[in-house]
PDB file of C-alpha atoms and ligand atoms in Angstrom:
ATOM      1  CA  MET A 165      -4.892  21.519   1.085  1.00 88.00           C
ATOM      2  CA  ALA A 166      -4.621  18.797   3.678  1.00 95.00           C
ATOM      3  CA  LYS A 167      -3.107  19.512   7.069  1.00 97.00           C
ATOM      4  CA  GLU A 168      -0.263  17.605   8.629  1.00 97.00           C
ATOM      5  CA  LEU A 169       1.352  17.578  12.026  1.00 97.00           C
ATOM      6  CA  LYS A 170       4.433  15.692  13.109  1.00 97.00           C
ATOM      7  CA  CYS A 171       4.460  14.811  16.764  1.00 96.00           C
ATOM      8  CA  ALA A 172       8.242  15.276  16.774  1.00 97.00           C
ATOM      9  CA  ASP A 173       7.753  18.937  15.787  1.00 96.00           C
ATOM     10  CA  VAL A 174       5.972  19.508  19.088  1.00 93.00           C
ATOM     11  CA  GLY A 175       9.062  18.250  20.864  1.00 92.00           C
ATOM     12  CA  MET A 176       8.071  14.620  21.371  1.00 93.00           C
ATOM     13  CA  ASP A 177      10.441  11.733  20.690  1.00 96.00           C
ATOM     14  CA  CYS A 178       7.794  10.156  18.505  1.00 97.00           C
ATOM     15  CA  GLY A 179       7.352   9.198  14.854  1.00 98.00           C
ATOM     16  CA  PHE A 180       3.608   9.852  14.711  1.00 98.00           C
ATOM     17  CA  VAL A 181       2.345  11.946  11.824  1.00 97.00           C
ATOM     18  CA  ALA A 182      -1.268  13.078  11.750  1.00 97.00           C
ATOM     19  CA  ARG A 183      -2.948  14.101   8.528  1.00 97.00           C
ATOM     20  CA  ALA A 184      -6.475  15.375   7.963  1.00 97.00           C
ATOM     21  CA  GLU A 185      -8.559  17.512   5.638  1.00 96.00           C
ATOM     22  CA  SER A 186      -9.056  20.340   8.099  1.00 95.00           C
ATOM     23  CA  THR A 187      -7.368  21.842  11.127  1.00 94.00           C
ATOM     24  CA  GLU A 188     -10.310  20.790  13.294  1.00 94.00           C
ATOM     25  CA  ALA A 189     -10.111  17.155  12.172  1.00 97.00           C
ATOM     26  CA  LEU A 190      -6.350  17.197  12.586  1.00 97.00           C
ATOM     27  CA  LEU A 191      -6.558  18.529  16.123  1.00 95.00           C
ATOM     28  CA  GLU A 192      -9.015  15.765  17.019  1.00 95.00           C
ATOM     29  CA  LYS A 193      -6.520  13.151  15.854  1.00 97.00           C
ATOM     30  CA  VAL A 194      -3.658  14.850  17.651  1.00 96.00           C
ATOM     31  CA  VAL A 195      -5.607  15.123  20.894  1.00 95.00           C
ATOM     32  CA  ALA A 196      -6.531  11.419  20.700  1.00 96.00           C
ATOM     33  CA  HIS A 197      -2.920  10.489  19.968  1.00 97.00           C
ATOM     34  CA  ALA A 198      -1.573  12.654  22.772  1.00 96.00           C
ATOM     35  CA  ALA A 199      -3.931  10.999  25.250  1.00 96.00           C
ATOM     36  CA  GLU A 200      -3.262   7.423  24.102  1.00 97.00           C
ATOM     37  CA  GLU A 201       0.478   7.574  23.495  1.00 96.00           C
ATOM     38  CA  HIS A 202       1.697  10.324  25.765  1.00 96.00           C
ATOM     39  CA  GLY A 203      -0.817  10.331  28.596  1.00 96.00           C
ATOM     40  CA  ILE A 204      -1.654  13.972  27.914  1.00 94.00           C
ATOM     41  CA  ASP A 205      -5.283  14.313  28.921  1.00 90.00           C
ATOM     42  CA  GLU A 206      -5.385  18.071  28.972  1.00 91.00           C
ATOM     43  CA  ILE A 207      -4.446  20.333  26.094  1.00 89.00           C
ATOM     44  CA  THR A 208      -3.336  23.491  27.814  1.00 93.00           C
ATOM     45  CA  PRO A 209      -3.454  26.832  25.978  1.00 96.00           C
ATOM     46  CA  ASP A 210       0.339  26.655  25.829  1.00 94.00           C
ATOM     47  CA  LEU A 211       0.321  23.197  24.251  1.00 92.00           C
ATOM     48  CA  HIS A 212      -2.493  24.173  21.901  1.00 93.00           C
ATOM     49  CA  ALA A 213      -0.434  27.119  20.671  1.00 95.00           C
ATOM     50  CA  LYS A 214       2.586  24.868  20.194  1.00 95.00           C
ATOM     51  CA  VAL A 215       0.549  22.339  18.233  1.00 94.00           C
ATOM     52  CA  THR A 216      -1.171  24.846  15.967  1.00 94.00           C
ATOM     53  CA  ALA A 217       2.179  26.526  15.266  1.00 96.00           C
ATOM     54  CA  VAL A 218       3.630  23.379  13.682  1.00 97.00           C
ATOM     55  CA  ILE A 219       0.642  22.421  11.529  1.00 97.00           C
ATOM     56  CA  ARG A 220       1.624  22.559   7.888  1.00 97.00           C
ATOM     57  CA  ASP A 221      -0.263  22.485   4.605  1.00 96.00           C
ATOM     58  CA  VAL A 222       0.423  19.446   2.458  1.00 95.00           C
ATOM     59  CA  PRO A 223      -0.792  18.587  -1.062  1.00 91.00           C
ATOM     60  CA  GLU A 224      -3.741  16.203  -1.258  1.00 76.00           C
ATOM     61  CA  ALA A 225      -2.562  12.620  -1.531  1.00 62.00           C
TER      62      ALA A 225
HETATM   63 ZN1  LIG B  74       3.393  11.261  19.623  1.00 86.94          ZN
END
Protein backbone atom coordinates (compact mmCIF):
# COMPACT_ATOMS: atom_id res chain seq x y z
CA MET A 1 0.00 0.00 0.00
CA ALA A 2 1.19 3.47 -0.85
CA LYS A 3 0.54 6.36 1.50
CA GLU A 4 -1.14 9.59 0.56
CA LEU A 5 -1.69 12.89 2.29
CA LYS A 6 -3.73 15.82 1.08
CA CYS A 7 -2.51 19.14 2.36
CA ALA A 8 -6.12 20.35 2.47
CA ASP A 9 -6.92 17.60 5.01
CA VAL A 10 -4.52 19.25 7.43
CA GLY A 11 -6.54 22.42 7.14
CA MET A 12 -4.52 24.22 4.47
CA ASP A 13 -6.12 25.99 1.52
CA CYS A 14 -3.86 24.04 -0.80
CA GLY A 15 -4.21 21.47 -3.57
CA PHE A 16 -0.96 19.62 -2.82
CA VAL A 17 -1.16 15.85 -2.58
CA ALA A 18 1.86 13.88 -1.41
CA ARG A 19 2.24 10.21 -2.21
CA ALA A 20 5.00 7.82 -1.19
CA GLU A 21 5.71 4.16 -0.54
CA SER A 22 6.10 4.53 3.20
CA THR A 23 4.97 6.81 5.99
CA GLU A 24 8.57 7.92 6.53
CA ALA A 25 9.05 8.89 2.88
CA LEU A 26 5.68 10.61 2.86
CA LEU A 27 6.49 12.67 5.93
CA GLU A 28 9.75 13.80 4.31
CA LYS A 29 7.82 15.10 1.31
CA VAL A 30 5.22 16.76 3.50
CA VAL A 31 7.84 18.45 5.66
CA ALA A 32 9.63 19.75 2.54
CA HIS A 33 6.34 20.99 1.10
CA ALA A 34 5.30 22.65 4.34
CA ALA A 35 8.60 24.52 4.51
CA GLU A 36 8.62 25.61 0.85
CA GLU A 37 4.96 26.47 0.36
CA HIS A 38 3.73 27.38 3.81
CA GLY A 39 6.83 28.65 5.56
CA ILE A 40 6.44 26.02 8.27
CA ASP A 41 9.98 25.28 9.39
CA GLU A 42 9.08 23.45 12.54
CA ILE A 43 6.82 20.43 12.77
CA THR A 44 5.42 20.67 16.26
CA PRO A 45 4.13 17.55 18.03
CA ASP A 46 0.64 18.94 17.51
CA LEU A 47 1.14 19.38 13.77
CA HIS A 48 2.83 16.00 13.50
CA ALA A 49 -0.20 14.37 15.11
CA LYS A 50 -2.52 16.23 12.75
CA VAL A 51 -0.50 15.15 9.72
CA THR A 52 -0.21 11.49 10.69
CA ALA A 53 -3.95 11.38 11.44
CA VAL A 54 -4.88 12.22 7.85
CA ILE A 55 -2.46 9.87 6.09
CA ARG A 56 -4.41 7.30 4.12
CA ASP A 57 -3.56 4.04 2.39
CA VAL A 58 -3.97 4.09 -1.37
CA PRO A 59 -3.59 1.29 -3.93
CA GLU A 60 -0.29 1.18 -5.80
CA ALA A 61 -0.50 3.16 -9.01
ZN1 LIG B 1 0.22 22.72 1.07
